[in-house]
Amino acid sequence: MEFLPVDLARYAEAHTSSESEVLRQLNRETNAKILQPRMLSGHLQGRILALLSQLVRPKRVLEIGTYTGYSALCLAEGLAEGGKVITLDVNEELESMVRQYVEKAGLVGKIDFRLGNAAELIPTMDETFDLVFIDADKKSYPLYYDLVFDKVRPGGLIIADNVLWSGKVVQPEETKKDRELRIILEFNAKVQQDNRVENVLLPVRDGLMIVRKK
Ligand SMILES: C[S@@+](CC[C@H](N)C(=O)[O-])C[C@H]1O[C@@H](n2cnc3c(N)ncnc32)[C@H](O)[C@@H]1O
């Protein structure tokens, strides 16, 4: 579902910094070859992630849900000297494409792709994160929030994608039956009630929850 009329969305993209050539290629190749290319963040959201990363200047970024690597490449744009994006995905079929584009982007050593189930990998990490991007299986969003919270430094960001769930978050109560929708609603309420954070639900694309740990 598109929230903005197509012409307004095009206008917004036309007045947003361009994707790099590598990101454009990755976007095109994902659309041509990979299942569910709508999962890729894309131009506008990618520039938002890159801009937030530029503002935070993170040493450590954790991304939960790499897919083909588009958002990992965007998040890496703001890394501080010696910084690293650790990105997790459970789908081994994506690994070679991710590694190919990390190399094309000149980011070997700055993007650390780890294959596995995020719920199992995160508890094994002994890191403090400046920025976390949650963009994997929706049923685990509340769990991922809890697993990463103590690993995020005060002032750090947690960003979660798809929190408007194609607009279904506001559909009539009696029709809210889909399990993923119920969990997204639970996640949004959990963040909203969490007095340890400041948050903004940004209605961009499928909705980005931007959370700053106090
Ligand atoms: C929406 S896509 C990520 C899109 C990517 N962040 C981007 O913007 O280009 C979600 C990804 O999460 C991965 N995923 C799903 N469940 C997972 C899990 N339990 N652990 C790690 N990754 C998972 C899927 O394989 C998929 O590639």
mmCIF file of C-alpha atoms and ligand atoms in Angstrom:
data_model
loop_
_atom_site.group_PDB
_atom_site.id
_atom_site.type_symbol
_atom_site.label_atom_id
_atom_site.label_comp_id
_atom_site.label_asym_id
_atom_site.label_seq_id
_atom_site.Cartn_x
_atom_site.Cartn_y
_atom_site.Cartn_z
ATOM 1 C CA MET A 1 0.000 0.000 0.000
ATOM 2 C CA GLU A 2 1.279 3.476 -0.891
ATOM 3 C CA PHE A 3 0.320 6.170 1.616
ATOM 4 C CA LEU A 4 1.125 9.103 -0.653
ATOM 5 C CA PRO A 5 -0.395 9.625 -4.093
ATOM 6 C CA VAL A 6 2.154 8.430 -6.699
ATOM 7 C CA ASP A 7 2.874 11.929 -8.024
ATOM 8 C CA LEU A 8 3.642 13.247 -4.513
ATOM 9 C CA ALA A 9 5.832 10.233 -3.751
ATOM 10 C CA ARG A 10 7.732 10.883 -7.009
ATOM 11 C CA TYR A 11 8.088 14.558 -6.104
ATOM 12 C CA ALA A 12 9.473 13.647 -2.661
ATOM 13 C CA GLU A 13 12.022 11.270 -4.238
ATOM 14 C CA ALA A 14 12.959 13.884 -6.845
ATOM 15 C CA HIS A 15 13.784 16.287 -3.998
ATOM 16 C CA THR A 16 15.785 13.768 -1.984
ATOM 17 C CA SER A 17 19.487 13.033 -2.507
ATOM 18 C CA SER A 18 20.021 10.309 -5.109
ATOM 19 C CA GLU A 19 20.940 6.713 -4.393
ATOM 20 C CA SER A 20 24.536 5.817 -5.178
ATOM 21 C CA GLU A 21 25.114 3.805 -8.370
ATOM 22 C CA VAL A 22 25.758 0.660 -6.271
ATOM 23 C CA LEU A 23 22.475 1.088 -4.381
ATOM 24 C CA ARG A 24 20.620 1.650 -7.664
ATOM 25 C CA GLN A 25 22.097 -1.573 -9.075
ATOM 26 C CA LEU A 26 21.242 -3.499 -5.900
ATOM 27 C CA ASN A 27 17.692 -2.160 -6.009
ATOM 28 C CA ARG A 28 17.351 -3.186 -9.677
ATOM 29 C CA GLU A 29 18.901 -6.629 -9.224
ATOM 30 C CA THR A 30 16.728 -7.348 -6.172
ATOM 31 C CA ASN A 31 13.620 -6.403 -8.147
ATOM 32 C CA ALA A 32 14.694 -8.563 -11.089
ATOM 33 C CA LYS A 33 15.852 -11.698 -9.267
ATOM 34 C CA ILE A 34 14.701 -11.950 -5.661
ATOM 35 C CA LEU A 35 11.352 -12.880 -4.155
ATOM 36 C CA GLN A 36 9.365 -10.122 -2.429
ATOM 37 C CA PRO A 37 11.459 -7.135 -3.572
ATOM 38 C CA ARG A 38 9.052 -4.821 -1.720
ATOM 39 C CA MET A 39 10.967 -5.789 1.416
ATOM 40 C CA LEU A 40 13.902 -3.632 0.299
ATOM 41 C CA SER A 41 13.900 -0.198 1.968
ATOM 42 C CA GLY A 42 14.247 1.686 -1.324
ATOM 43 C CA HIS A 43 15.365 5.185 -2.251
ATOM 44 C CA LEU A 44 13.464 7.471 0.154
ATOM 45 C CA GLN A 45 13.636 5.244 3.233
ATOM 46 C CA GLY A 46 17.246 4.401 2.448
ATOM 47 C CA ARG A 47 18.135 8.097 2.445
ATOM 48 C CA ILE A 48 16.343 8.539 5.807
ATOM 49 C CA LEU A 49 18.360 5.668 7.310
ATOM 50 C CA ALA A 50 21.590 7.066 5.864
ATOM 51 C CA LEU A 51 20.789 10.545 7.196
ATOM 52 C CA LEU A 52 19.962 9.243 10.693
ATOM 53 C CA SER A 53 23.188 7.282 10.673
ATOM 54 C CA GLN A 54 25.122 10.394 9.556
ATOM 55 C CA LEU A 55 23.594 12.285 12.508
ATOM 56 C CA VAL A 56 24.389 9.570 15.066
ATOM 57 C CA ARG A 57 27.884 8.764 13.657
ATOM 58 C CA PRO A 58 27.643 5.247 15.134
ATOM 59 C CA LYS A 59 30.538 3.008 16.045
ATOM 60 C CA ARG A 60 28.249 -0.014 16.231
ATOM 61 C CA VAL A 61 25.030 -0.559 14.289
ATOM 62 C CA LEU A 62 22.911 -3.692 14.613
ATOM 63 C CA GLU A 63 20.527 -4.517 11.787
ATOM 64 C CA ILE A 64 18.007 -7.335 12.279
ATOM 65 C CA GLY A 65 16.942 -8.451 8.783
ATOM 66 C CA THR A 66 19.526 -7.855 6.025
ATOM 67 C CA TYR A 67 17.561 -9.166 3.014
ATOM 68 C CA THR A 68 19.797 -8.178 0.043
ATOM 69 C CA GLY A 69 21.759 -5.584 2.017
ATOM 70 C CA TYR A 70 20.237 -2.299 0.796
ATOM 71 C CA SER A 71 19.577 -0.816 4.244
ATOM 72 C CA ALA A 72 22.888 -2.132 5.619
ATOM 73 C CA LEU A 73 24.726 -0.210 2.901
ATOM 74 C CA CYS A 74 22.701 2.922 3.730
ATOM 75 C CA LEU A 75 23.339 2.611 7.483
ATOM 76 C CA ALA A 76 27.066 2.151 6.848
ATOM 77 C CA GLU A 77 27.227 5.622 5.255
ATOM 78 C CA GLY A 78 27.247 7.321 8.654
ATOM 79 C CA LEU A 79 29.706 5.044 10.462
ATOM 80 C CA ALA A 80 32.343 6.687 12.629
ATOM 81 C CA GLU A 81 36.016 5.896 11.998
ATOM 82 C CA GLY A 82 36.507 2.212 12.817
ATOM 83 C CA GLY A 83 32.725 1.650 13.002
ATOM 84 C CA LYS A 84 30.833 -1.445 11.896
ATOM 85 C CA VAL A 85 27.326 -2.551 10.921
ATOM 86 C CA ILE A 86 26.498 -6.043 12.201
ATOM 87 C CA THR A 87 23.619 -7.333 10.110
ATOM 88 C CA LEU A 88 21.693 -10.562 10.708
ATOM 89 C CA ASP A 89 19.609 -12.683 8.399
ATOM 90 C CA VAL A 90 18.335 -16.226 8.609
ATOM 91 C CA ASN A 91 18.067 -16.782 4.830
ATOM 92 C CA GLU A 92 21.257 -18.385 3.526
ATOM 93 C CA GLU A 93 20.159 -17.935 -0.105
ATOM 94 C CA LEU A 94 20.768 -14.179 0.240
ATOM 95 C CA GLU A 95 24.311 -14.446 1.559
ATOM 96 C CA SER A 96 26.252 -14.410 -1.727
ATOM 97 C CA MET A 97 24.341 -11.379 -3.035
ATOM 98 C CA VAL A 98 24.855 -9.480 0.230
ATOM 99 C CA ARG A 99 28.592 -10.221 0.210
ATOM 100 C CA GLN A 100 28.872 -9.287 -3.481
ATOM 101 C CA TYR A 101 27.293 -5.852 -2.876
ATOM 102 C CA VAL A 102 29.244 -5.209 0.329
ATOM 103 C CA GLU A 103 32.361 -5.709 -1.764
ATOM 104 C CA LYS A 104 31.073 -3.555 -4.653
ATOM 105 C CA ALA A 105 30.340 -0.769 -2.180
ATOM 106 C CA GLY A 106 33.872 -1.012 -0.750
ATOM 107 C CA LEU A 107 32.485 -1.903 2.685
ATOM 108 C CA VAL A 108 34.251 -5.200 3.427
ATOM 109 C CA GLY A 109 35.305 -4.972 7.080
ATOM 110 C CA LYS A 110 32.601 -2.387 7.798
ATOM 111 C CA ILE A 111 29.583 -4.624 7.248
ATOM 112 C CA ASP A 112 29.649 -7.841 9.249
ATOM 113 C CA PHE A 113 26.956 -10.151 7.835
ATOM 114 C CA ARG A 114 25.971 -12.970 10.185
ATOM 115 C CA LEU A 115 23.748 -15.825 9.141
ATOM 116 C CA GLY A 116 21.306 -17.148 11.717
ATOM 117 C CA ASN A 117 18.196 -16.615 13.755
ATOM 118 C CA ALA A 118 18.367 -13.140 15.306
ATOM 119 C CA ALA A 119 16.641 -14.267 18.510
ATOM 120 C CA GLU A 120 19.501 -16.709 19.076
ATOM 121 C CA LEU A 121 22.348 -14.483 17.836
ATOM 122 C CA ILE A 122 21.548 -11.262 19.747
ATOM 123 C CA PRO A 123 21.935 -12.707 23.274
ATOM 124 C CA THR A 124 25.447 -13.924 22.311
ATOM 125 C CA MET A 125 26.592 -10.391 21.386
ATOM 126 C CA ASP A 126 28.709 -8.488 23.826
ATOM 127 C CA GLU A 127 28.428 -5.059 22.159
ATOM 128 C CA THR A 128 26.993 -1.626 22.869
ATOM 129 C CA PHE A 129 25.011 -0.304 19.940
ATOM 130 C CA ASP A 130 24.503 3.323 18.897
ATOM 131 C CA LEU A 131 21.785 2.426 16.402
ATOM 132 C CA VAL A 132 19.603 -0.653 15.906
ATOM 133 C CA PHE A 133 17.363 -1.226 12.879
ATOM 134 C CA ILE A 134 14.646 -3.851 13.426
ATOM 135 C CA ASP A 135 13.350 -5.107 10.083
ATOM 136 C CA ALA A 136 12.949 -8.906 10.303
ATOM 137 C CA ASP A 137 9.998 -11.183 11.181
ATOM 138 C CA LYS A 138 7.242 -9.026 12.652
ATOM 139 C CA LYS A 139 6.139 -11.646 15.190
ATOM 140 C CA SER A 140 9.413 -11.095 17.045
ATOM 141 C CA TYR A 141 9.423 -7.262 17.182
ATOM 142 C CA PRO A 142 8.573 -7.020 20.931
ATOM 143 C CA LEU A 143 11.179 -9.711 21.651
ATOM 144 C CA TYR A 144 13.855 -7.939 19.553
ATOM 145 C CA TYR A 145 13.093 -4.658 21.362
ATOM 146 C CA ASP A 146 13.616 -6.348 24.730
ATOM 147 C CA LEU A 147 16.723 -8.223 23.586
ATOM 148 C CA VAL A 148 18.469 -5.108 22.262
ATOM 149 C CA PHE A 149 17.297 -2.508 24.770
ATOM 150 C CA ASP A 150 20.054 -2.949 27.366
ATOM 151 C CA LYS A 151 22.664 -3.145 24.608
ATOM 152 C CA VAL A 152 21.751 0.314 23.239
ATOM 153 C CA ARG A 153 23.664 3.207 24.764
ATOM 154 C CA PRO A 154 21.732 6.111 26.345
ATOM 155 C CA GLY A 155 21.004 8.544 23.487
ATOM 156 C CA GLY A 156 21.144 5.692 20.954
ATOM 157 C CA LEU A 157 18.397 4.933 18.427
ATOM 158 C CA ILE A 158 16.183 1.933 17.794
ATOM 159 C CA ILE A 159 14.372 2.149 14.449
ATOM 160 C CA ALA A 160 11.646 -0.343 13.512
ATOM 161 C CA ASP A 161 10.156 -0.713 10.030
ATOM 162 C CA ASN A 162 6.607 -1.612 8.914
ATOM 163 C CA VAL A 163 4.875 -0.291 12.026
ATOM 164 C CA LEU A 164 1.835 0.867 10.015
ATOM 165 C CA TRP A 165 1.482 -2.628 8.523
ATOM 166 C CA SER A 166 0.042 -1.393 5.200
ATOM 167 C CA GLY A 167 -2.362 0.877 7.098
ATOM 168 C CA LYS A 168 -4.033 -2.075 8.830
ATOM 169 C CA VAL A 169 -3.184 -0.662 12.285
ATOM 170 C CA VAL A 170 -6.271 1.552 12.013
ATOM 171 C CA GLN A 171 -8.711 -0.893 10.458
ATOM 172 C CA PRO A 172 -11.898 -1.668 12.436
ATOM 173 C CA GLU A 173 -11.153 -3.526 15.689
ATOM 174 C CA GLU A 174 -13.237 -6.610 14.844
ATOM 175 C CA THR A 175 -11.229 -7.179 11.625
ATOM 176 C CA LYS A 176 -7.794 -7.062 13.298
ATOM 177 C CA LYS A 177 -7.343 -10.817 13.198
ATOM 178 C CA ASP A 178 -3.996 -11.244 11.428
ATOM 179 C CA ARG A 179 -1.367 -12.379 13.953
ATOM 180 C CA GLU A 180 1.406 -10.147 12.619
ATOM 181 C CA LEU A 181 -0.907 -7.125 12.802
ATOM 182 C CA ARG A 182 -1.744 -7.913 16.457
ATOM 183 C CA ILE A 183 1.958 -8.084 17.263
ATOM 184 C CA ILE A 184 2.753 -4.816 15.455
ATOM 185 C CA LEU A 185 -0.049 -3.183 17.496
ATOM 186 C CA GLU A 186 1.443 -4.681 20.656
ATOM 187 C CA PHE A 187 4.899 -3.410 19.675
ATOM 188 C CA ASN A 188 3.685 0.137 18.953
ATOM 189 C CA ALA A 189 1.805 0.253 22.287
ATOM 190 C CA LYS A 190 4.839 -1.116 24.137
ATOM 191 C CA VAL A 191 7.089 1.639 22.748
ATOM 192 C CA GLN A 192 4.476 4.334 23.355
ATOM 193 C CA GLN A 193 4.150 3.295 27.014
ATOM 194 C CA ASP A 194 7.890 2.970 27.599
ATOM 195 C CA ASN A 195 8.998 5.945 29.706
ATOM 196 C CA ARG A 196 12.663 5.081 29.117
ATOM 197 C CA VAL A 197 12.409 6.442 25.550
ATOM 198 C CA GLU A 198 11.267 9.281 23.291
ATOM 199 C CA ASN A 199 9.646 8.115 20.068
ATOM 200 C CA VAL A 200 8.131 9.283 16.796
ATOM 201 C CA LEU A 201 6.085 7.136 14.439
ATOM 202 C CA LEU A 202 7.143 8.521 11.086
ATOM 203 C CA PRO A 203 4.484 7.793 8.433
ATOM 204 C CA VAL A 204 7.017 7.153 5.697
ATOM 205 C CA ARG A 205 6.436 4.197 3.377
ATOM 206 C CA ASP A 206 5.110 1.406 5.681
ATOM 207 C CA GLY A 207 5.865 3.393 8.862
ATOM 208 C CA LEU A 208 9.149 3.832 10.724
ATOM 209 C CA MET A 209 9.148 3.909 14.534
ATOM 210 C CA ILE A 210 12.091 6.037 15.626
ATOM 211 C CA VAL A 211 12.963 5.478 19.276
ATOM 212 C CA ARG A 212 15.631 7.371 21.231
ATOM 213 C CA LYS A 213 16.757 5.783 24.487
ATOM 214 C CA LYS A 214 16.910 8.511 27.184
HETATM 215 C C1 LIG B 1 12.003 -6.838 5.263
HETATM 216 S S1 LIG B 1 13.398 -7.848 4.968
HETATM 217 C C2 LIG B 1 14.747 -6.787 5.390
HETATM 218 C C3 LIG B 1 14.914 -5.667 4.400
HETATM 219 C C4 LIG B 1 16.211 -4.892 4.541
HETATM 220 N N1 LIG B 1 16.394 -4.431 5.915
HETATM 221 C C5 LIG B 1 16.172 -3.699 3.615
HETATM 222 O O1 LIG B 1 15.619 -2.668 4.019
HETATM 223 O O2 LIG B 1 16.629 -3.782 2.469
HETATM 224 C C6 LIG B 1 13.316 -8.984 6.304
HETATM 225 C C7 LIG B 1 14.464 -9.986 6.365
HETATM 226 O O3 LIG B 1 14.414 -10.589 7.676
HETATM 227 C C8 LIG B 1 14.882 -11.894 7.570
HETATM 228 N N2 LIG B 1 14.442 -12.665 8.751
HETATM 229 C C9 LIG B 1 13.204 -13.173 9.005
HETATM 230 N N3 LIG B 1 13.187 -13.809 10.176
HETATM 231 C C10 LIG B 1 14.442 -13.702 10.703
HETATM 232 C C11 LIG B 1 15.052 -14.158 11.893
HETATM 233 N N4 LIG B 1 14.365 -14.860 12.799
HETATM 234 N N5 LIG B 1 16.355 -13.863 12.108
HETATM 235 C C12 LIG B 1 17.070 -13.155 11.188
HETATM 236 N N6 LIG B 1 16.530 -12.700 10.039
HETATM 237 C C13 LIG B 1 15.244 -12.962 9.785
HETATM 238 C C14 LIG B 1 14.295 -12.403 6.254
HETATM 239 O O4 LIG B 1 15.040 -13.501 5.766
HETATM 240 C C15 LIG B 1 14.381 -11.135 5.378
HETATM 241 O O5 LIG B 1 15.520 -11.172 4.558
#
